[in-house]
Coordinates of C-alpha atoms and ligand atoms in Angstrom, one line a residue:
M1 CA -21.9 9.9 15.5
R2 CA -19.5 7.0 14.9
S3 CA -20.7 4.3 12.5
E4 CA -21.1 0.8 13.6
M5 CA -17.9 -0.1 11.7
E6 CA -15.9 2.7 13.4
Q7 CA -16.8 1.3 16.8
D8 CA -14.2 -1.4 16.2
I9 CA -11.5 1.3 16.0
L10 CA -9.4 1.7 19.1
K11 CA -7.9 5.0 18.0
V12 CA -7.2 7.1 14.9
L13 CA -3.5 6.9 14.0
I14 CA -3.4 9.1 10.9
T15 CA -6.2 11.6 10.1
E16 CA -7.6 12.3 6.7
E17 CA -6.0 15.7 6.7
A18 CA -2.5 14.3 7.6
L19 CA -2.9 11.7 4.8
Q20 CA -3.7 14.3 2.2
K21 CA -0.9 16.6 3.2
R22 CA 1.7 13.8 3.1
I23 CA 0.4 12.4 -0.2
G24 CA 0.8 15.9 -1.7
E25 CA 4.4 15.8 -0.7
L26 CA 4.9 12.3 -2.1
G27 CA 3.3 13.4 -5.4
E28 CA 5.7 16.4 -5.6
A29 CA 8.7 14.2 -4.9
L30 CA 7.7 11.8 -7.6
Y31 CA 7.2 14.7 -10.0
E32 CA 10.7 15.9 -9.3
K33 CA 12.1 12.4 -9.8
F34 CA 10.3 11.5 -13.0
Q35 CA 10.0 14.9 -14.8
G36 CA 10.4 14.4 -18.5
R37 CA 9.7 10.7 -18.3
R38 CA 6.6 8.6 -18.4
P39 CA 6.4 6.3 -15.5
L40 CA 4.0 3.5 -14.9
F41 CA 2.2 3.6 -11.6
L42 CA 1.7 0.0 -10.6
G43 CA -0.7 -0.5 -7.7
V44 CA -0.7 -3.6 -5.5
L45 CA -4.3 -4.6 -5.0
K46 CA -6.4 -4.6 -3.1
G47 CA -4.9 -2.5 -0.3
S48 CA -3.4 0.3 -2.4
F49 CA -6.5 1.3 -4.3
V50 CA -7.4 4.3 -2.2
F51 CA -3.8 5.6 -1.9
M52 CA -3.2 5.0 -5.6
A53 CA -6.2 7.2 -6.5
D54 CA -4.9 10.1 -4.4
L55 CA -1.3 9.6 -5.3
V56 CA -1.8 9.7 -9.1
R57 CA -3.9 12.9 -8.7
S58 CA -1.2 14.6 -6.6
C59 CA 1.5 13.9 -9.3
P60 CA 0.8 15.9 -12.6
L61 CA 3.0 13.8 -14.8
K62 CA 2.1 12.0 -18.1
S63 CA 2.0 8.5 -16.7
D64 CA 0.2 5.2 -17.0
V65 CA -1.7 3.1 -14.4
E66 CA -1.6 -0.6 -13.9
F67 CA -2.5 -3.0 -11.2
I68 CA -1.5 -6.4 -9.9
A69 CA -3.5 -8.3 -7.2
V70 CA -1.6 -10.5 -4.7
S71 CA -2.5 -12.0 -1.4
S72 CA -0.4 -13.5 1.3
Y73 CA -2.5 -13.0 4.4
E74 CA -5.3 -15.5 4.0
N75 CA -7.5 -13.6 6.4
A76 CA -5.1 -13.5 9.3
T77 CA -3.1 -10.7 10.9
V78 CA 0.2 -12.5 10.4
S79 CA 1.7 -13.1 7.0
S80 CA 1.8 -16.7 5.7
G81 CA 5.0 -15.8 4.0
R82 CA 3.7 -17.0 0.6
V83 CA 2.6 -14.6 -2.1
K84 CA 0.0 -15.5 -4.6
I85 CA -0.8 -13.6 -7.8
N86 CA -4.6 -13.3 -8.0
H87 CA -4.7 -10.9 -11.0
D88 CA -1.7 -10.5 -13.2
L89 CA -0.4 -7.5 -15.2
Q90 CA -2.5 -6.7 -18.3
Q91 CA 0.3 -5.0 -20.2
D92 CA 4.0 -5.4 -21.2
I93 CA 6.2 -3.6 -18.6
S94 CA 9.5 -4.3 -20.3
G95 CA 11.6 -1.1 -20.5
R96 CA 9.2 0.8 -18.2
D97 CA 10.0 2.9 -15.2
L98 CA 7.8 1.4 -12.5
I99 CA 6.4 3.2 -9.5
I100 CA 5.1 0.4 -7.3
V101 CA 2.4 1.7 -5.0
E102 CA 1.8 -0.3 -1.8
D103 CA -0.5 0.3 1.2
I104 CA 1.9 -1.0 3.8
L105 CA 5.4 -2.5 3.9
D106 CA 5.4 -5.1 6.8
S107 CA 7.5 -8.2 6.6
G108 CA 8.6 -7.2 3.1
N109 CA 7.6 -10.6 1.6
T110 CA 5.2 -9.1 -0.9
L111 CA 7.5 -6.4 -2.2
A112 CA 10.6 -8.7 -2.3
F113 CA 8.6 -11.1 -4.4
L114 CA 7.1 -8.4 -6.7
K115 CA 10.4 -6.7 -7.2
D116 CA 12.0 -9.9 -8.5
Y117 CA 8.9 -10.6 -10.6
F118 CA 8.9 -7.2 -12.3
L119 CA 12.6 -7.4 -13.0
T120 CA 12.1 -10.8 -14.7
K121 CA 9.4 -9.1 -16.8
G122 CA 12.0 -6.6 -17.9
A123 CA 11.2 -3.4 -15.9
A124 CA 13.9 -0.7 -16.6
S125 CA 13.7 0.7 -13.1
I126 CA 11.7 0.2 -9.9
T127 CA 10.7 2.8 -7.4
L128 CA 8.9 1.6 -4.3
V129 CA 6.3 3.9 -2.7
T130 CA 4.5 2.7 0.4
L131 CA 1.9 4.7 2.3
L132 CA 2.8 3.0 5.6
D133 CA 6.1 1.4 6.8
K134 CA 6.2 -1.0 9.7
P135 CA 10.0 -1.5 9.9
S136 CA 9.9 -3.4 13.2
R137 CA 8.5 -6.4 11.5
R138 CA 10.8 -6.6 8.5
T139 CA 12.2 -10.1 7.7
K140 CA 13.3 -9.3 4.1
A141 CA 16.1 -6.9 3.2
I142 CA 13.9 -4.4 1.4
A143 CA 13.3 -0.7 1.9
A144 CA 10.9 1.8 0.3
D145 CA 12.2 4.6 -1.8
F146 CA 9.4 6.8 -0.5
A147 CA 7.3 6.1 2.6
G148 CA 4.4 8.2 3.8
F149 CA 4.4 7.3 7.5
Q150 CA 6.2 4.9 9.9
V151 CA 3.7 3.0 12.0
P152 CA 4.1 1.0 15.2
D153 CA 3.7 -2.7 15.4
E154 CA -0.1 -2.6 15.6
F155 CA -2.7 -3.9 13.2
V156 CA -4.0 -0.9 11.3
V157 CA -7.0 -0.6 9.0
G158 CA -8.8 2.0 6.8
Y159 CA -7.8 4.0 3.7
G160 CA -7.7 0.8 1.7
L161 CA -6.3 -1.5 4.4
D162 CA -8.5 -4.3 5.6
Y163 CA -9.0 -6.9 8.2
C164 CA -10.8 -9.9 6.7
Q165 CA -11.8 -7.6 3.8
E166 CA -13.5 -5.1 6.1
Y167 CA -12.8 -1.5 7.0
R168 CA -11.2 -0.5 3.7
N169 CA -13.7 2.4 3.3
I170 CA -12.8 4.1 6.6
P171 CA -11.2 7.4 5.4
Y172 CA -8.4 7.5 7.9
I173 CA -5.9 5.0 9.3
G174 CA -6.9 3.5 12.6
I175 CA -5.8 0.9 15.0
L176 CA -8.3 -2.0 15.4
K177 CA -9.4 -3.0 18.8
P178 CA -7.6 -6.3 19.7
E179 CA -10.8 -8.0 20.6
V180 CA -12.0 -7.7 17.0
Y181 CA -9.2 -10.0 15.7
G182 CA -8.7 -12.0 19.0
T183 CA -5.4 -12.3 20.8
P184 CA -2.6 -11.7 18.4
Ligands
IMP1 P1 4.2 -8.0 3.9 O1 4.3 -8.9 2.7 O2 4.3 -8.7 5.2 O3 5.2 -6.8 3.8 O4 2.8 -7.4 3.9 C1 2.3 -6.6 3.0 C2 0.8 -6.8 2.9 O5 0.2 -7.3 4.2 C3 0.2 -5.4 2.7 O6 0.1 -5.1 1.4 C4 -1.1 -5.5 3.5 O7 -2.1 -5.9 2.5 C5 -1.0 -6.6 4.5 N1 -0.7 -6.0 5.9 C6 0.4 -5.9 6.6 N2 0.2 -5.3 7.8 C7 -1.1 -4.9 7.8 C8 -1.9 -4.1 8.8 O8 -1.4 -3.7 9.8 N3 -3.2 -4.0 8.4 C9 -3.7 -4.4 7.2 N4 -3.0 -5.1 6.3 C10 -1.7 -5.3 6.6
MG2 MG1 -4.3 -6.6 2.6

C-alpha cells in the first residue's frame, strides 16, 4: 500500500538499496582520502540530514560533525539565486579539513557561496560531497569532488529533499508529479 504522501510521486528514481550501496562506496572513498586525518563533516541543512546520517556511519574515521542551515528556494522549484544563512556554524573551522555534505548540486549557487564563506572562515581544505548532481542546470563554475548520482532535470524529493518542506521522510529518491507543484 502506498501512503497518501507517496501518491504524489510519479516514479522512483533511486531505490533505498541503490542509495545504501552508493553511500557505502562514498564512505570508503572518503576513508581512503582522509585516513590519518580528522575531517569535519559539515552538513548543509535541511536537505542533507538523512544523507549525512548514513554517510558518517559508512566512513569509520575519527571525525567531527557540524551543520549550517541555508535557504535559497523560498518554497519554489526554481532557485532565487540568493543564499541566506538561517543557522550559522557553532564552532571554529579555521585550519580544518572540511567535507561539505549536500543533498543536491543544482545551479551551484549554494555551494559557490558556501565555499567562499568557509574559506574566509579559514578552512584548510574543502571537499564537496553531494548525493545528487543535476549538471544540466549549473550556472556557477563549481563541481563536486564526490557525487552519488547524476539526475535528470526533474524536481526530485525524498531522502531529505523536500518540496515546500514536505516529502523529506520518503526513504528513496522520487520524481514528483508535475501537477503537485503546478506547471514548472
Ligand atoms: P543550488 O543552489 O541551485 O545548487 O541548489 C541547491 C539546493 O536547492 C539544494 O540544497 C536543495 O535544497 C535545493 N534543490 C535543488 N534542486 C532540487 C530538487 O530537485 N528537489 C529538491 N530540492 C532541490
Ligand atoms: Mg531544500
